[in-house]
Coordinates of C-alpha atoms in Angstrom, one line a residue:
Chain A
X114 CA -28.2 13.4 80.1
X115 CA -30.3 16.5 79.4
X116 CA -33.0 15.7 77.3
X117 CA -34.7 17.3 74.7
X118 CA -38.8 17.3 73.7
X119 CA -40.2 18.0 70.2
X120 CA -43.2 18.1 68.8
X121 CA -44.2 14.8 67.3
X122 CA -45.3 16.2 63.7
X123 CA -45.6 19.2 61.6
X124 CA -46.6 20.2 58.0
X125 CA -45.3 23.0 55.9
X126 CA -46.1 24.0 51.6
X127 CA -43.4 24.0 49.9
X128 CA -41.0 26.9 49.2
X129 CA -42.5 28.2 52.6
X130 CA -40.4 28.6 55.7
X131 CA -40.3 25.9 58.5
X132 CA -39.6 26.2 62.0
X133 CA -39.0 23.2 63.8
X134 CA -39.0 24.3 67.9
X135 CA -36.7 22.0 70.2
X136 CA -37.1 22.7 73.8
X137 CA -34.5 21.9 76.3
X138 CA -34.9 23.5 79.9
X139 CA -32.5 21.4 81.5
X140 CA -29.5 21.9 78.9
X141 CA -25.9 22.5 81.1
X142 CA -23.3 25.5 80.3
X143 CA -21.7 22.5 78.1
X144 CA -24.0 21.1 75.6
X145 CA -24.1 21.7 71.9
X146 CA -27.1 21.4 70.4
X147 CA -27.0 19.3 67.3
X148 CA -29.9 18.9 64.5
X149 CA -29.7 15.5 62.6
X150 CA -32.8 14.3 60.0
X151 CA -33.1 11.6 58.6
X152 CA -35.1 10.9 55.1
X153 CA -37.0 7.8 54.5
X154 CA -34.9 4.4 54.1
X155 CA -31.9 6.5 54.5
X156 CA -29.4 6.6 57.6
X157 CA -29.5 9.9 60.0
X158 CA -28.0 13.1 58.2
X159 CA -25.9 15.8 60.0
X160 CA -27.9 19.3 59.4
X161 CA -26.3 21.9 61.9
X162 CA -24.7 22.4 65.4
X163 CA -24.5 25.2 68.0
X164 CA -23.6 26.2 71.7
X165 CA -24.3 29.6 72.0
X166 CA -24.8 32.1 68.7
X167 CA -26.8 31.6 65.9
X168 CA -25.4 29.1 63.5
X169 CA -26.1 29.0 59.5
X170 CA -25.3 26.4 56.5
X171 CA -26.1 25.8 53.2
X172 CA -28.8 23.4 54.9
X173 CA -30.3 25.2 57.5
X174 CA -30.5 28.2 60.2
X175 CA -30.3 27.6 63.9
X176 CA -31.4 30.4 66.0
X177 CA -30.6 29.4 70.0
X178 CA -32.7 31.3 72.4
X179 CA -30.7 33.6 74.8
X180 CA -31.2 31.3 78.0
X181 CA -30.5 28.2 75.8
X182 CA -33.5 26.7 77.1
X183 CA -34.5 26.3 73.5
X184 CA -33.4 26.1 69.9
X185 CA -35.2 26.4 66.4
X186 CA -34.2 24.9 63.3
X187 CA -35.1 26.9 60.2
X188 CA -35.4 25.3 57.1
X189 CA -35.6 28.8 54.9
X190 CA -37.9 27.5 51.9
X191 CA -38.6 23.7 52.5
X192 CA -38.7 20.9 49.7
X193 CA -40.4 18.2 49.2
X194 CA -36.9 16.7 49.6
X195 CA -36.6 18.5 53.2
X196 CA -39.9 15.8 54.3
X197 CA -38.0 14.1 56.8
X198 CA -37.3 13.4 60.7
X199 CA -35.6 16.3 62.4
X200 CA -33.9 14.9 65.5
X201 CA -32.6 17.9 68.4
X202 CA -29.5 16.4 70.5
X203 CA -27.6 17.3 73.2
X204 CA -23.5 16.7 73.2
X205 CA -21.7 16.9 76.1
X206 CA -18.5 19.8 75.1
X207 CA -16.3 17.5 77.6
X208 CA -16.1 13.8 78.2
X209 CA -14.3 12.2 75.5
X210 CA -15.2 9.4 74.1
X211 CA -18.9 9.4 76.6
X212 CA -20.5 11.5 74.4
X213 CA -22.6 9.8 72.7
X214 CA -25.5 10.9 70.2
X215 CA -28.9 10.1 71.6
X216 CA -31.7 9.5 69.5
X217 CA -35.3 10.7 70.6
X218 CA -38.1 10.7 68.4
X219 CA -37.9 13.2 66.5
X220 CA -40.0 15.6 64.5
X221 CA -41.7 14.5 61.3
X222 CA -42.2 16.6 58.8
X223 CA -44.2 16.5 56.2
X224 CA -44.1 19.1 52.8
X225 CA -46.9 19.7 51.1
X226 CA -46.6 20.7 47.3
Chain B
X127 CA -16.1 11.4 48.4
X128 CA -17.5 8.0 49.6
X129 CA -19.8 7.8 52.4
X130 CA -20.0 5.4 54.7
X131 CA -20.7 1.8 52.7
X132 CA -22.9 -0.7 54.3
X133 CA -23.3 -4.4 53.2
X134 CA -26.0 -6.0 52.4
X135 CA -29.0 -3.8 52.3
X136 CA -31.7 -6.2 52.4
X137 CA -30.8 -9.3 54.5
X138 CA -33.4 -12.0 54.8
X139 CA -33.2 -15.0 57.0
X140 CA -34.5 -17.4 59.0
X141 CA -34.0 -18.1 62.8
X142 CA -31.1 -19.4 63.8
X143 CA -29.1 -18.5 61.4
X144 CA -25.5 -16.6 61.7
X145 CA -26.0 -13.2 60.2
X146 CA -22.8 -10.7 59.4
X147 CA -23.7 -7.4 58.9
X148 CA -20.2 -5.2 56.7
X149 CA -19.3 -1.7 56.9
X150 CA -17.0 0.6 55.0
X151 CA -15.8 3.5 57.0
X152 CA -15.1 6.8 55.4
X153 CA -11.3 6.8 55.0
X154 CA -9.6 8.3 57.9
X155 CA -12.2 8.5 60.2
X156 CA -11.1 7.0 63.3
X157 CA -14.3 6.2 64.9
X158 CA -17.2 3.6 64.2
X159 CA -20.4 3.2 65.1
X160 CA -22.9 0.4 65.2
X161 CA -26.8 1.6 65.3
X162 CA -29.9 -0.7 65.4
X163 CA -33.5 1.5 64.9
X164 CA -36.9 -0.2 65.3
X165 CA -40.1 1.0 65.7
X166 CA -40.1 0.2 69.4
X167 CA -37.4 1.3 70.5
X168 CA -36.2 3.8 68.0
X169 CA -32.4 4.7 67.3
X170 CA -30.1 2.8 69.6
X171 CA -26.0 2.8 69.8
X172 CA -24.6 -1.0 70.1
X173 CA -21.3 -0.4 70.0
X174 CA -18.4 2.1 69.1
X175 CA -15.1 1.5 68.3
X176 CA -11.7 4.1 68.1
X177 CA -8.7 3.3 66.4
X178 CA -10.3 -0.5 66.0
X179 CA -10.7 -1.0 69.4
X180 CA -14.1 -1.6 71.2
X181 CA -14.5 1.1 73.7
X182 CA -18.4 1.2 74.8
X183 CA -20.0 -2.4 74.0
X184 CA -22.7 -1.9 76.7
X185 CA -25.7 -1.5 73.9
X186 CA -24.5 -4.6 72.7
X187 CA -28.3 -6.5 73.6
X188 CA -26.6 -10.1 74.8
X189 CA -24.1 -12.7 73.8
X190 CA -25.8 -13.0 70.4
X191 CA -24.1 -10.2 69.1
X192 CA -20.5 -9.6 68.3
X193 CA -19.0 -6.7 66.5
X194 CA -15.2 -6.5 65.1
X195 CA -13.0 -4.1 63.6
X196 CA -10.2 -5.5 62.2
X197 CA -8.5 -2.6 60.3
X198 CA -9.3 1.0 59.9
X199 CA -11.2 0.2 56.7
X200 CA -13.7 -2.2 57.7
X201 CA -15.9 -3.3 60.3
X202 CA -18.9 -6.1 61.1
X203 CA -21.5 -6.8 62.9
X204 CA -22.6 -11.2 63.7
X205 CA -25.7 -12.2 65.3
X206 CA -25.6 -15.9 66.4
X207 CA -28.1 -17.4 66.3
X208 CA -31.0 -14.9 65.0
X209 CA -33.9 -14.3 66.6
X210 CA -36.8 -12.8 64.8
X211 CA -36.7 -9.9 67.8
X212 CA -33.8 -8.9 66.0
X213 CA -35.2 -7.5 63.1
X214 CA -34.8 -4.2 62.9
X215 CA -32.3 -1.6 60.5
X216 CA -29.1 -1.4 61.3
X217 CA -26.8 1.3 60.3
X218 CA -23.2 2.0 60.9
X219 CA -21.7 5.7 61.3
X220 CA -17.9 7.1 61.7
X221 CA -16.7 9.9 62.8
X222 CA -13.6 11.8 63.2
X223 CA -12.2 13.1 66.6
X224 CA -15.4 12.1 68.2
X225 CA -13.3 13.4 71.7
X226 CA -14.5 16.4 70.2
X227 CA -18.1 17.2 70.5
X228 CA -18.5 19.1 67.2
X229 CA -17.6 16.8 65.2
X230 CA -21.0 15.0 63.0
X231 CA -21.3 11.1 62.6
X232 CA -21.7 10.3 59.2
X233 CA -24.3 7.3 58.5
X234 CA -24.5 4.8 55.7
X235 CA -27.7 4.0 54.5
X236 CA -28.2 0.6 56.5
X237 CA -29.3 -2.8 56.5
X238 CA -32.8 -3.8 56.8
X239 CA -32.6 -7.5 58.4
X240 CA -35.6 -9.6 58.6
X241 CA -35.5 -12.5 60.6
X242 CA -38.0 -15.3 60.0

């Protein structure tokens, strides 16, 4: 599987704008890139997916760099609610029932009042 | 709507002891999930299921653990006997149409086991 690397932490003040950077050099013609976070004592959260364009929610932006060798979340004015684990993952397109979701580390990130 | 439902969420225990861990699906989902995260070893897939059948068990750690699904509504996880290793959150997920990659899981909130 193609894996992804993140930084290990990051802070933001609230109502500011966060980028959260996921790099993934070795990503194949057929992986989405998924965002999932997860909030203290809580299970993982869907935030947003994308193979190719630029991808916005209600949640979140997430702007996919030309060569897909790298993605960035935007969070556009981050809560203290938005403090969390931001987890970048790779889905195989094809493969059925293979494709799992796997979990790396994650980013944590902390908001500041 | 509901989200997934997990039961309990505190379980304490000491070793040896059969443990059964519950989970709701959201209705009409048609896959399950069965997630242990630790500090360790962070977020790990046991086992999934589609249409109620096991389909990927190979997360499953050993013989200790046993997951069924015996209708589209509800789903558990045993550990027998319990090991303090095994202490860890556990959380369960669904899905719809998982044969399609863009489809999220969707996890309940999880049960925090500790074995004594």
């Amino acid at each position: 599987d193609a894996k992804t690397t993140q930084p290990n932490s990051m802070e933001s003040n609230e109502e500011e704008p966060v980028h959260l950077p996921c790099n993934h050099s070795t990503i194949s013609g057929t992986d989405y890139i998924h965002w999932y976070r997860q909030l203290p004592s809580q299970g993982p959260e869907y935030v947003i997916h994308g193979l190719t364009s630029n991808v916005n929610n209600r949640m979140a932006s997430l702007a996919i760099a030309e060569d897909r060798k790298s993605s960035t979340l935007i969070l556009h004015r981050a809560t203290l609610r938005d403090a969390a684990v931001y987890y970048c993952i790779l889905r195989e397109i094809y493969g059925g029932a293979t494709n799992k979701l796997i979990f790396g580390t994650g980013t944590l990130l902390a908001v500041q009042p | 709507d509901a989200g997934v439902i997990q039961s309990p969420r505190h379980e304490v225990t000491e070793m040896g002891q059969e443990v059964t861990l519950r989970c709701k699906p959201i209705s009409g989902h048609d896959y399950l999930f069965w997630y242990r995260q630790t500090m360790m070893r962070g977020l790990e897939l046991l086992i999934y299921f589609n249409n109620n059948v096991p389909i990927d068990d190979s997360g499953m750690p050993e013989d200790r653990f046993s997951a069924k699904m015996p209708n589209a509504s509800f789903s558990t996880l045993k550990i027998q006997p319990s090991e303090p290793r095994d202490s860890a959150v556990y959380f369960c997920a669904s899905s719809s149409r998982t044969g399609s990659s863009d489809q999220p899981q969707h996890f309940g909130d999880g049960t925090r086991l500790s074995i004594l």
